[in-house]
Amino acid sequence: MVKQLNVFSENKPGKLEKITKVLSDADVNLRALKISSSDAYGVIKFLVDDPEKGFEAFRKAGVTAHLKEVLAVEVKDTPGSLNRMLSLLAINNVNIEDCYGFVIEDRKRAVIILEMEEPAAASKILERNSYVIIGSSKLYSL
Amino acid sequence: MINLLYKYFFLCLSMAFWDKHVETLPRDKLEELQAKRLRDTVARAKKSVFYGPRLKGVEPTVFKKPADIGSIPFTTKNDLRANYDYGLVCVPKDEIIRLHASSGTTGKATVIFHNRHDIDTWTELLARCIVMAGAGKGDVFQNMISYGLFTGGLGFHYGAERVGMLVIPSGIGNTKRQIQLMKDFHTTVYHATPSYALHVSEEMARDGFDPKEFDLRIGFVGAEPHSEQTRKRIEDIYDMDVYNSYGMSELNGPGVAFECEEKCGMHLWEDNYILEVIDPKTCEPLSPGEEGELVVTTINREAMPILRYRTGDLAKTLEGRCACGRTHVRISRIKGRCDDMMIIRGVNVYPSQIEDVLMSFPEVATTYQIHLLRDGSLDALIVKVELYPKMFDGDLAKLKKLEADIGKAISDEVVVKPRIEFLEPGTLPRAEGKAVRVVDKRCEM
């Protein structure tokens, strides 16, 4: 399981800039980022090399943030890989709240980040089916 | 052309009185009548659970003139709430034929009871107002305002029937049908909140009608604070005369004070009410013409008289005699409220009601702000709330649900549906001392 930084933000010009400045000043490096927006506001999700440090920096800067456990699953960087993983979860009736991914080795390996209600249960299902769940130390050192 | 003739015909009929004798009663006679009715009212009020102990030892005979009223303690909205439900009633229950209530779905509602005499005198007051503004028998009256617990609908309805107008009890809403009714039945007079009056005109324009083409000649506009500019706008749009109305459910509802054709202040019916204007802070009486809080006593109500009621409304009396010949005192347009009650779409809303709701949600920080805007021509209620960082769990779906839940809880409490805006902590301005909780931009728009 890895920790993702979820940040509340109003949907206004300059907000993302202000928030990333906090991470930049704290010398926190970004792995990936995703924005879930409703019209007036949204939640910005950061995967960083040091989530605790990032969280603390946000707290000090008065930014509303939350550390959320998410699942990082390694898949092959080939057509259909994501779909196969998702059908496994679908069969097991696992609901996914949010999902994004990034490539870690071109044409070979990618990481899918899954946000869900009970990541631990989903993690077991995936591991039983030979998926590699990436732990925090490995993910952050990528 | 027919329209013009029609308007001219009514112009000739104007300067009419419903009850000329009382409306033009010389001041000394009027004050004599007030003093007599005050004595009767005090005697009657003593029978209620609330006033009984309060007026212990107060002999009605001490009230020789209206100004002697100062020895009676004030009555506040909180007194009414605290004595919910029948605490101020001083007639047997089976004599009561109607109740009205101000907004508030919880125990905070203010309930007013009327017996047959009260409904009748209230109806008479409305009849005076209607005729005073130049309307009457032969007019078609569309009552585009809420019926039900709100006093605006039924109050005007009864008055309009009494003067013999054809009444269309259309209520508020369903604007297309309102326009259809107006067109098909040649409505000449209507009653609406200022925002709804403007809204209807916009809808007319959208449907390809010119509001001036209708047979409208008089509009009664009230229940929401509005400026002289708004009146002029409504008059221009419809090419009709618009008259300002003042009232509140505690004092019956509409019909407390109303403009005559001079459009120079509202005549307050002094044979039914005693008016005082006080400094809301010191509670000292002010001189005529000084602006302060209106304090009103009902002197012709049997079921539930209210003595020296702190209306919370700020206005002043206008000096000099009115050209219309009426002797009853005139008050200015209501400038605002001493407390911070808001009137949104004709509904009374206290910021404290919204605050109560917000504070029941742990996700919400203590700082919030209520913004009132004109959305088109209707009032829009926007509640800006800062999130409490510790309660944020990073889930957008939960925020959306929270937004909907808060919106529903507020609309359950105050009847008006708000738009909720979540803000980052620290976004709203912090004030030294009393925070600015209400930003009313309706008059600027």
Coordinates of C-alpha atoms in Angstrom, one line a residue:
Chain A
M1 CA 0.0 0.0 0.0
V2 CA 1.2 3.5 -0.8
K3 CA 0.2 6.9 0.5
Q4 CA -1.2 9.5 -1.8
L5 CA -1.7 13.2 -0.9
N6 CA -5.2 14.4 -1.6
V7 CA -5.6 18.1 -1.6
F8 CA -8.8 20.2 -1.6
S9 CA -8.7 23.1 -3.9
E10 CA -11.1 25.7 -5.3
N11 CA -11.3 25.7 -9.0
K12 CA -9.6 29.1 -9.7
P13 CA -6.7 30.3 -11.7
G14 CA -3.3 29.9 -9.9
K15 CA -4.5 27.4 -7.3
L16 CA -2.5 24.4 -8.7
E17 CA 0.5 26.7 -9.0
K18 CA 0.2 27.7 -5.4
I19 CA -0.1 24.1 -4.2
T20 CA 2.8 22.7 -6.2
K21 CA 4.9 25.6 -4.9
V22 CA 4.5 24.2 -1.4
L23 CA 5.8 20.9 -2.6
S24 CA 8.6 22.5 -4.5
D25 CA 9.7 24.6 -1.5
A26 CA 9.7 21.4 0.7
D27 CA 11.8 19.7 -1.9
V28 CA 9.3 17.0 -2.4
N29 CA 9.4 15.2 -5.8
L30 CA 6.4 14.3 -7.8
R31 CA 5.8 10.8 -9.3
A32 CA 2.3 11.5 -10.7
L33 CA -0.6 13.7 -10.3
K34 CA -4.3 13.6 -11.0
I35 CA -7.1 16.2 -10.7
S36 CA -10.7 15.2 -9.9
S37 CA -12.8 18.2 -10.3
S38 CA -16.3 19.2 -9.7
D39 CA -17.1 22.6 -11.2
A40 CA -16.4 24.9 -8.3
Y41 CA -13.8 22.8 -6.5
G42 CA -11.8 19.6 -6.8
V43 CA -9.4 17.2 -5.2
I44 CA -5.8 17.2 -6.5
K45 CA -4.0 13.9 -6.0
F46 CA -0.3 13.7 -5.7
L47 CA 2.0 10.7 -5.7
V48 CA 5.3 11.9 -4.2
D49 CA 8.6 10.5 -3.0
D50 CA 7.9 11.6 0.6
P51 CA 4.2 11.8 1.4
E52 CA 4.6 12.5 5.1
K53 CA 6.9 15.4 4.3
G54 CA 4.5 16.7 1.7
F55 CA 1.6 16.4 4.1
E56 CA 3.5 18.4 6.8
A57 CA 4.4 21.1 4.3
F58 CA 0.8 21.4 3.3
R59 CA -0.4 21.6 6.9
K60 CA 2.0 24.4 7.6
A61 CA 1.0 26.2 4.5
G62 CA -2.7 26.0 5.5
V63 CA -3.6 23.7 2.6
T64 CA -6.3 21.2 3.3
A65 CA -4.7 17.8 2.6
H66 CA -5.3 14.2 3.5
L67 CA -3.0 11.2 3.3
K68 CA -4.9 8.4 1.6
E69 CA -3.9 4.8 1.2
V70 CA -4.1 3.7 -2.3
L71 CA -3.1 0.6 -4.2
A72 CA -0.2 0.7 -6.7
V73 CA -0.4 -2.3 -9.0
E74 CA 2.2 -3.2 -11.6
V75 CA 0.9 -4.2 -15.0
K76 CA 2.5 -5.0 -18.3
D77 CA 2.7 -2.0 -20.7
T78 CA 0.8 -3.9 -23.4
P79 CA -2.7 -3.6 -24.9
G80 CA -5.3 -5.2 -22.6
S81 CA -3.3 -5.4 -19.4
L82 CA -5.3 -2.8 -17.5
N83 CA -8.5 -4.4 -18.7
R84 CA -7.5 -7.8 -17.5
M85 CA -6.7 -6.5 -14.1
L86 CA -9.9 -4.6 -13.9
S87 CA -12.0 -7.6 -14.9
L88 CA -10.5 -9.5 -12.1
L89 CA -11.7 -6.8 -9.7
A90 CA -15.0 -6.5 -11.4
I91 CA -15.7 -10.3 -11.0
N92 CA -14.9 -9.9 -7.3
N93 CA -17.3 -7.0 -7.1
V94 CA -14.6 -4.4 -6.1
N95 CA -15.7 -0.8 -6.7
I96 CA -13.0 1.6 -7.8
E97 CA -13.3 5.2 -6.8
D98 CA -10.5 6.7 -8.8
C99 CA -7.8 5.3 -11.1
Y100 CA -4.8 6.6 -13.0
G101 CA -1.5 5.2 -14.2
F102 CA 1.9 5.9 -15.5
V103 CA 4.7 4.0 -17.3
I104 CA 7.8 3.1 -15.4
E105 CA 9.6 1.2 -18.2
D106 CA 8.7 2.0 -21.7
R107 CA 6.7 -0.8 -23.4
K108 CA 7.4 -3.1 -20.5
R109 CA 6.0 -2.0 -17.2
A110 CA 3.4 0.5 -15.9
V111 CA 1.9 1.3 -12.5
I112 CA -1.8 1.6 -12.0
I113 CA -3.0 3.6 -8.9
L114 CA -6.3 2.5 -7.5
E115 CA -8.4 4.4 -5.0
M116 CA -11.0 2.3 -3.3
E117 CA -13.0 1.8 -0.1
E118 CA -11.1 -1.3 1.0
P119 CA -7.7 -1.4 -0.6
A120 CA -6.5 -4.3 1.6
A121 CA -9.2 -6.7 0.4
A122 CA -8.5 -5.8 -3.2
S123 CA -4.8 -6.2 -2.6
K124 CA -5.3 -9.8 -1.5
I125 CA -7.3 -10.6 -4.6
L126 CA -4.7 -9.2 -6.9
E127 CA -1.8 -10.9 -5.1
R128 CA -3.6 -14.3 -5.3
N129 CA -3.7 -13.7 -9.0
S130 CA 0.1 -13.0 -9.2
Y131 CA -0.1 -9.3 -9.5
V132 CA 2.7 -7.3 -8.0
I133 CA 1.6 -4.8 -5.5
I134 CA 4.2 -2.1 -5.2
G135 CA 5.1 -1.1 -1.7
S136 CA 6.0 2.5 -0.7
S137 CA 9.7 2.1 -0.6
K138 CA 9.9 0.7 -4.0
L139 CA 7.4 3.1 -5.5
Y140 CA 9.1 6.2 -4.1
S141 CA 12.5 5.1 -5.3
L142 CA 11.4 4.6 -8.8
Chain B
M1 CA -56.7 53.1 -27.6
I2 CA -59.2 51.1 -25.5
N3 CA -56.4 50.4 -23.1
L4 CA -55.8 54.1 -22.8
L5 CA -59.4 54.9 -22.3
Y6 CA -59.6 52.2 -19.7
K7 CA -56.6 53.7 -17.8
Y8 CA -58.2 57.2 -18.0
F9 CA -61.5 55.8 -16.7
F10 CA -59.7 54.5 -13.6
L11 CA -57.7 57.7 -13.2
C12 CA -61.1 59.6 -12.8
L13 CA -62.1 57.1 -10.2
S14 CA -58.9 57.6 -8.2
M15 CA -58.4 59.5 -5.0
A16 CA -61.0 57.1 -3.7
F17 CA -61.4 56.1 -0.1
W18 CA -62.7 52.8 1.3
D19 CA -63.5 54.2 4.7
K20 CA -63.2 57.9 4.3
H21 CA -64.4 58.7 7.8
V22 CA -61.7 56.7 9.6
E23 CA -59.0 57.4 7.1
T24 CA -59.4 61.2 7.4
L25 CA -60.3 61.3 11.1
P26 CA -58.9 64.5 12.7
R27 CA -55.7 63.8 14.7
D28 CA -57.3 64.5 18.1
K29 CA -60.2 62.1 17.4
L30 CA -57.8 59.5 16.0
E31 CA -55.7 59.7 19.2
E32 CA -58.8 59.5 21.3
L33 CA -59.8 56.3 19.5
Q34 CA -56.2 54.9 19.9
A35 CA -56.3 55.5 23.7
K36 CA -59.7 53.9 24.0
R37 CA -58.6 50.8 22.0
L38 CA -55.3 50.7 23.9
R39 CA -57.2 50.5 27.2
D40 CA -59.4 47.7 25.8
T41 CA -56.4 45.9 24.4
V42 CA -54.5 46.0 27.8
A43 CA -57.5 44.7 29.6
R44 CA -57.9 41.9 27.1
A45 CA -54.1 41.0 27.0
K46 CA -54.1 40.4 30.7
K47 CA -56.1 37.2 30.1
S48 CA -53.1 35.6 28.2
V49 CA -50.5 33.4 29.9
F50 CA -47.8 35.7 28.7
Y51 CA -49.2 39.2 29.4
G52 CA -51.1 38.2 32.6
P53 CA -48.1 38.3 34.9
R54 CA -46.4 41.0 32.8
L55 CA -49.2 43.4 33.2
K56 CA -49.9 42.6 36.8
G57 CA -50.9 45.8 38.6
V58 CA -51.2 47.8 35.3
E59 CA -54.6 49.4 35.2
P60 CA -56.0 50.0 31.8
T61 CA -57.4 53.3 32.9
V62 CA -53.9 54.8 33.2
F63 CA -53.7 55.0 29.4
K64 CA -55.3 58.4 28.8
K65 CA -53.5 59.0 25.5
P66 CA -51.4 56.8 23.1
A67 CA -48.1 58.2 24.4
D68 CA -48.8 56.7 27.8
I69 CA -48.0 53.3 26.2
G70 CA -44.3 53.7 27.3
S71 CA -44.9 52.1 30.7
I72 CA -45.6 48.7 29.1
P73 CA -42.6 46.5 28.5
F74 CA -41.6 45.7 24.9
T75 CA -42.6 42.4 23.3
T76 CA -39.9 40.7 21.1
K77 CA -39.8 37.8 18.6
N78 CA -38.2 35.7 21.3
D79 CA -41.1 36.3 23.6
L80 CA -43.4 35.0 20.8
R81 CA -41.1 32.0 20.3
A82 CA -40.8 31.3 24.0
N83 CA -44.5 31.4 24.4
Y84 CA -45.2 29.1 21.5
D85 CA -48.0 27.9 21.0
Y86 CA -50.9 29.6 22.7
G87 CA -49.1 31.8 25.2
L88 CA -50.3 35.1 23.9
V89 CA -53.8 34.1 23.1
C90 CA -56.5 35.7 25.2
V91 CA -59.7 34.3 23.8
P92 CA -61.2 30.8 24.2
K93 CA -59.6 28.4 21.7
D94 CA -62.8 27.6 20.0
E95 CA -63.1 31.3 19.1
I96 CA -60.0 31.1 16.9
I97 CA -60.6 30.6 13.2
R98 CA -57.2 31.0 11.6
L99 CA -53.5 30.8 12.3
H100 CA -50.6 32.0 10.3
A101 CA -46.9 31.4 10.9
S102 CA -43.7 32.9 9.9
S103 CA -41.0 30.7 8.4
G104 CA -39.1 28.2 10.4
T105 CA -40.0 24.5 10.3
T106 CA -38.9 23.8 13.8
G107 CA -40.3 25.1 17.1
K108 CA -38.9 28.5 16.2
A109 CA -41.9 29.4 14.1
T110 CA -43.9 32.4 15.2
V111 CA -47.6 31.6 15.2
I112 CA -50.3 34.3 15.2
F113 CA -54.0 33.5 15.9
H114 CA -57.1 35.3 14.7
N115 CA -60.7 35.2 15.6
R116 CA -63.5 36.3 13.3
H117 CA -63.2 39.9 14.4
D118 CA -59.5 39.9 13.6
I119 CA -59.9 38.5 10.1
D120 CA -62.6 41.0 9.5
T121 CA -60.6 44.0 10.6
W122 CA -57.5 42.8 8.7
T123 CA -59.6 42.4 5.6
E124 CA -60.9 45.9 6.1
L125 CA -57.4 47.3 6.3
L126 CA -56.4 45.5 3.1
A127 CA -59.5 46.9 1.4
R128 CA -58.4 50.4 2.5
C129 CA -54.9 49.8 1.0
I130 CA -56.2 48.5 -2.3
V131 CA -58.7 51.4 -2.8
M132 CA -56.1 53.9 -1.6
A133 CA -53.8 52.8 -4.4
G134 CA -56.6 53.4 -6.9
A135 CA -57.8 49.8 -7.5
G136 CA -61.3 48.5 -6.9
K137 CA -64.4 46.9 -8.2
G138 CA -64.1 46.2 -11.9
D139 CA -60.4 45.3 -11.6
V140 CA -59.0 41.8 -12.2
F141 CA -56.6 41.1 -9.5
Q142 CA -53.9 38.4 -9.8
N143 CA -52.4 37.5 -6.4
M144 CA -49.0 36.2 -7.4
I145 CA -47.7 35.5 -3.9
S146 CA -47.5 32.5 -1.6
Y147 CA -50.7 31.4 0.0
G148 CA -50.8 29.2 3.0
L149 CA -49.1 30.0 6.3
F150 CA -47.5 33.1 4.8
T151 CA -49.9 36.0 5.3
G152 CA -49.3 37.7 2.0
G153 CA -51.6 35.5 -0.1
L154 CA -54.7 35.2 2.0
G155 CA -54.5 38.7 3.4
F156 CA -54.6 40.3 0.0
H157 CA -57.1 37.7 -1.2
Y158 CA -59.7 38.7 1.4
G159 CA -59.1 42.4 1.0
A160 CA -59.4 42.2 -2.8
E161 CA -62.6 40.2 -2.6
R162 CA -64.1 42.7 -0.1
V163 CA -63.6 45.6 -2.5
G164 CA -65.1 43.5 -5.2
M165 CA -62.2 42.8 -7.6
L166 CA -62.2 39.6 -9.6
V167 CA -59.5 37.7 -7.7
I168 CA -57.2 35.2 -9.5
P169 CA -55.6 33.3 -6.6
S170 CA -52.7 32.2 -8.8
G171 CA -50.1 32.0 -6.0
I172 CA -46.4 32.2 -6.8
G173 CA -44.6 30.2 -9.4
N174 CA -45.6 28.6 -12.7
T175 CA -44.8 31.8 -14.5
K176 CA -46.0 30.7 -18.0
R177 CA -49.4 30.1 -16.6
Q178 CA -49.4 33.4 -14.7
I179 CA -48.7 35.1 -18.0
Q180 CA -51.5 33.1 -19.7
L181 CA -53.9 34.1 -17.0
M182 CA -52.9 37.7 -17.2
K183 CA -53.5 37.7 -20.9
D184 CA -56.7 35.7 -21.1
F185 CA -58.5 37.4 -18.1
H186 CA -57.0 40.9 -18.7
T187 CA -55.5 41.2 -15.3
T188 CA -55.3 44.9 -14.3
V189 CA -53.8 44.7 -10.8
Y190 CA -51.3 42.3 -9.4
H191 CA -49.5 41.6 -6.1
A192 CA -46.0 40.2 -6.1
T193 CA -42.6 40.4 -4.5
P194 CA -40.4 42.8 -6.4
S195 CA -38.1 39.9 -7.6
Y196 CA -41.0 37.9 -8.9
A197 CA -42.5 41.0 -10.6
L198 CA -39.2 41.3 -12.5
H199 CA -39.0 37.6 -13.2
V200 CA -42.4 37.6 -14.8
S201 CA -41.4 40.4 -17.1
E202 CA -38.3 38.6 -18.2
E203 CA -40.4 35.5 -18.9
M204 CA -42.8 37.6 -20.9
A205 CA -40.0 38.9 -23.0
R206 CA -38.7 35.4 -23.6
D207 CA -42.2 34.4 -24.8
G208 CA -42.2 37.3 -27.2
F209 CA -44.6 39.6 -25.2
D210 CA -44.1 43.2 -24.3
P211 CA -45.1 43.6 -20.7
K212 CA -46.6 47.0 -21.6
E213 CA -49.1 45.3 -23.9
F214 CA -50.9 43.7 -21.0
D215 CA -53.8 45.5 -19.3
L216 CA -51.9 45.9 -16.1
R217 CA -52.2 49.3 -14.4
I218 CA -51.3 48.7 -10.8
G219 CA -48.8 46.5 -9.0
F220 CA -48.7 45.9 -5.2
V221 CA -45.2 45.1 -4.4
G222 CA -43.9 44.0 -1.0
A223 CA -42.5 41.3 1.3
E224 CA -39.0 41.9 0.2
P225 CA -36.8 44.9 0.9
H226 CA -36.5 46.9 -2.3
S227 CA -35.3 50.3 -3.4
E228 CA -37.0 53.2 -5.0
Q229 CA -35.0 52.2 -8.1
T230 CA -36.5 48.8 -8.2
R231 CA -40.0 50.3 -8.0
K232 CA -39.2 52.6 -10.9
R233 CA -37.9 49.8 -12.9
I234 CA -41.0 47.7 -12.4
E235 CA -43.2 50.7 -13.3
D236 CA -41.2 51.3 -16.5
I237 CA -41.2 47.7 -17.6
Y238 CA -45.0 47.3 -17.2
D239 CA -46.0 50.9 -17.7
M240 CA -48.1 50.8 -14.5
D241 CA -48.1 52.3 -11.0
V242 CA -46.3 50.3 -8.3
Y243 CA -47.2 50.7 -4.6
N244 CA -45.1 49.7 -1.7
S245 CA -46.6 47.6 1.1
Y246 CA -45.5 47.1 4.7
G247 CA -46.6 44.4 7.1
M248 CA -45.5 41.4 9.0
S249 CA -47.3 38.3 10.2
E250 CA -47.0 39.4 13.9
L251 CA -49.1 42.5 13.0
N252 CA -51.5 40.5 10.8
G253 CA -49.4 40.5 7.6
P254 CA -49.8 43.0 4.8
G255 CA -52.0 46.0 5.4
V256 CA -50.1 47.6 8.3
A257 CA -48.9 50.5 6.1
F258 CA -49.4 51.1 2.5
E259 CA -48.7 53.8 -0.1
C260 CA -51.4 56.1 -1.4
E261 CA -51.3 57.5 -4.9
E262 CA -49.0 60.3 -3.8
K263 CA -46.3 57.6 -3.5
C264 CA -44.8 59.6 -0.7
G265 CA -44.4 57.2 2.3
M266 CA -46.8 54.6 3.5
H267 CA -49.8 55.4 5.7
L268 CA -49.8 53.3 8.8
W269 CA -53.3 52.6 10.0
E270 CA -53.3 54.3 13.4
D271 CA -56.8 53.3 14.3
N272 CA -55.5 49.7 14.4
Y273 CA -51.9 50.2 15.5
I274 CA -49.9 52.5 17.7
L275 CA -46.6 53.3 16.2
E276 CA -43.4 54.3 18.1
V277 CA -40.0 54.8 16.7
I278 CA -37.2 54.0 19.1
D279 CA -33.4 54.0 19.2
P280 CA -32.8 50.2 18.9
K281 CA -29.8 50.4 21.2
T282 CA -31.0 52.6 24.0
C283 CA -34.7 51.8 23.5
E284 CA -35.4 55.5 24.0
P285 CA -38.2 57.1 21.9
L286 CA -37.0 59.2 19.0
S287 CA -38.4 62.5 17.8
P288 CA -40.6 62.6 14.8
G289 CA -38.6 62.2 11.6
E290 CA -35.7 60.5 13.2
E291 CA -34.8 57.1 11.9
G292 CA -35.0 54.1 14.3
E293 CA -36.7 50.9 15.0
L294 CA -40.5 50.7 14.5
V295 CA -42.3 49.5 17.6
V296 CA -45.9 48.6 16.9
T297 CA -48.9 47.8 19.2
T298 CA -52.0 46.1 17.8
I299 CA -55.0 47.9 19.2
N300 CA -57.8 46.3 17.3
R301 CA -57.0 42.6 17.6
E302 CA -58.8 40.3 19.9
A303 CA -57.4 36.8 19.8
M304 CA -53.8 37.7 20.1
P305 CA -52.9 41.3 20.8
I306 CA -49.2 42.2 20.8
L307 CA -48.0 45.2 22.8
R308 CA -45.1 47.3 21.8
Y309 CA -43.7 44.8 19.4
R310 CA -40.0 45.3 18.4
T311 CA -40.4 44.9 14.6
G312 CA -36.6 45.1 14.0
D313 CA -37.4 47.3 11.0
L314 CA -35.6 50.6 10.5
A315 CA -37.6 53.5 9.2
K316 CA -38.7 57.0 10.1
T317 CA -42.0 58.8 10.2
L318 CA -42.6 61.5 7.6
E319 CA -43.7 64.9 8.8
G320 CA -46.5 67.0 7.4
R321 CA -49.9 66.2 6.1
C322 CA -50.3 64.1 3.0
A323 CA -51.9 65.6 -0.1
C324 CA -54.3 62.7 -0.2
G325 CA -56.1 63.9 2.8
R326 CA -55.5 61.0 5.1
T327 CA -54.5 61.8 8.6
H328 CA -52.7 58.6 9.4
V329 CA -49.0 58.9 9.9
R330 CA -46.6 58.0 7.0
I331 CA -43.5 56.0 7.3
S332 CA -40.5 55.9 5.0
R333 CA -39.5 52.9 2.9
I334 CA -38.0 50.3 5.3
K335 CA -34.2 51.0 5.3
G336 CA -33.2 47.7 6.8
R337 CA -33.3 45.6 9.9
C338 CA -31.8 46.2 13.3
D339 CA -31.1 42.5 13.6
D340 CA -29.9 40.7 10.6
M341 CA -33.0 39.0 9.4
M342 CA -32.9 38.5 5.6
I343 CA -36.0 38.3 3.4
I344 CA -35.2 35.9 0.5
R345 CA -37.9 35.4 -2.0
G346 CA -40.4 36.7 0.5
V347 CA -39.3 34.3 3.1
N348 CA -37.9 35.4 6.5
V349 CA -34.5 33.9 7.1
Y350 CA -32.2 34.5 10.0
P351 CA -28.5 33.9 9.5
S352 CA -28.6 32.1 12.8
Q353 CA -30.9 29.5 11.3
I354 CA -28.3 28.8 8.6
E355 CA -25.5 28.9 11.1
D356 CA -27.3 26.3 13.2
V357 CA -27.5 24.0 10.2
L358 CA -23.9 24.5 9.2
M359 CA -22.6 24.0 12.7
S360 CA -24.3 20.6 12.8
F361 CA -21.9 19.4 10.1
P362 CA -18.4 18.6 11.6
E363 CA -16.8 18.9 8.2
V364 CA -17.6 22.6 8.1
A365 CA -15.3 25.1 9.8
T366 CA -16.7 28.0 11.8
T367 CA -16.3 30.6 9.2
Y368 CA -19.0 31.0 6.6
Q369 CA -20.6 33.7 4.7
I370 CA -24.1 34.1 3.3
H371 CA -24.3 35.9 -0.1
L372 CA -27.5 37.2 -1.5
L373 CA -27.5 37.9 -5.2
R374 CA -30.0 38.5 -8.0
D375 CA -30.1 35.5 -10.2
G376 CA -31.9 36.9 -13.2
S377 CA -34.5 38.7 -11.2
L378 CA -34.9 36.1 -8.4
D379 CA -33.0 36.2 -5.2
A380 CA -30.2 33.7 -5.0
L381 CA -28.9 32.4 -1.7
I382 CA -25.3 31.3 -1.7
V383 CA -23.7 29.9 1.4
K384 CA -19.9 29.9 1.3
V385 CA -18.4 27.6 3.8
E386 CA -14.8 26.8 4.7
L387 CA -13.9 23.2 5.1
Y388 CA -12.5 21.9 8.4
P389 CA -9.1 20.5 7.3
K390 CA -9.1 17.7 9.8
M391 CA -12.4 16.3 8.5
F392 CA -11.2 16.3 4.9
D393 CA -10.7 12.7 3.8
G394 CA -9.6 13.4 0.2
D395 CA -12.7 12.0 -1.4
L396 CA -14.5 14.2 -4.0
A397 CA -17.6 12.1 -4.0
K398 CA -18.0 12.6 -0.3
L399 CA -17.6 16.3 -0.8
K400 CA -20.3 16.3 -3.4
K401 CA -22.6 14.4 -1.0
L402 CA -21.8 16.7 1.8
E403 CA -22.6 19.7 -0.4
A404 CA -26.0 18.1 -1.2
D405 CA -26.7 17.2 2.4
I406 CA -25.9 20.7 3.7
G407 CA -28.0 22.2 0.9
K408 CA -31.0 20.0 1.8
A409 CA -30.6 20.7 5.5
I410 CA -30.6 24.4 4.9
S411 CA -33.5 24.3 2.6
D412 CA -35.5 22.2 5.1
E413 CA -34.8 24.8 7.7
V414 CA -35.4 28.1 5.8
V415 CA -37.5 26.9 2.8
V416 CA -35.1 28.6 0.4
K417 CA -32.8 26.3 -1.6
P418 CA -29.2 27.5 -1.3
R419 CA -26.1 27.0 -3.5
I420 CA -23.3 25.7 -1.3
E421 CA -19.7 26.7 -2.1
F422 CA -16.8 25.0 -0.4
L423 CA -13.8 27.2 0.2
E424 CA -10.3 26.5 1.4
P425 CA -9.7 27.4 5.0
G426 CA -8.6 31.0 5.4
T427 CA -10.3 32.2 2.2
L428 CA -13.1 34.3 3.8
P429 CA -12.2 37.6 5.3
R430 CA -11.6 37.6 9.0
A431 CA -13.2 40.5 10.9
E432 CA -12.2 42.1 14.1
G433 CA -15.1 41.6 16.4
K434 CA -18.4 40.9 14.7
A435 CA -17.9 39.0 11.5
V436 CA -19.6 40.0 8.3
R437 CA -21.9 37.0 7.8
V438 CA -24.2 38.4 5.3
V439 CA -23.2 40.1 2.0
D440 CA -26.4 41.3 0.3
K441 CA -25.6 42.4 -3.2
R442 CA -29.3 42.4 -4.4
C443 CA -29.7 46.1 -4.5
E444 CA -26.5 46.6 -6.5
M445 CA -27.6 44.4 -9.3

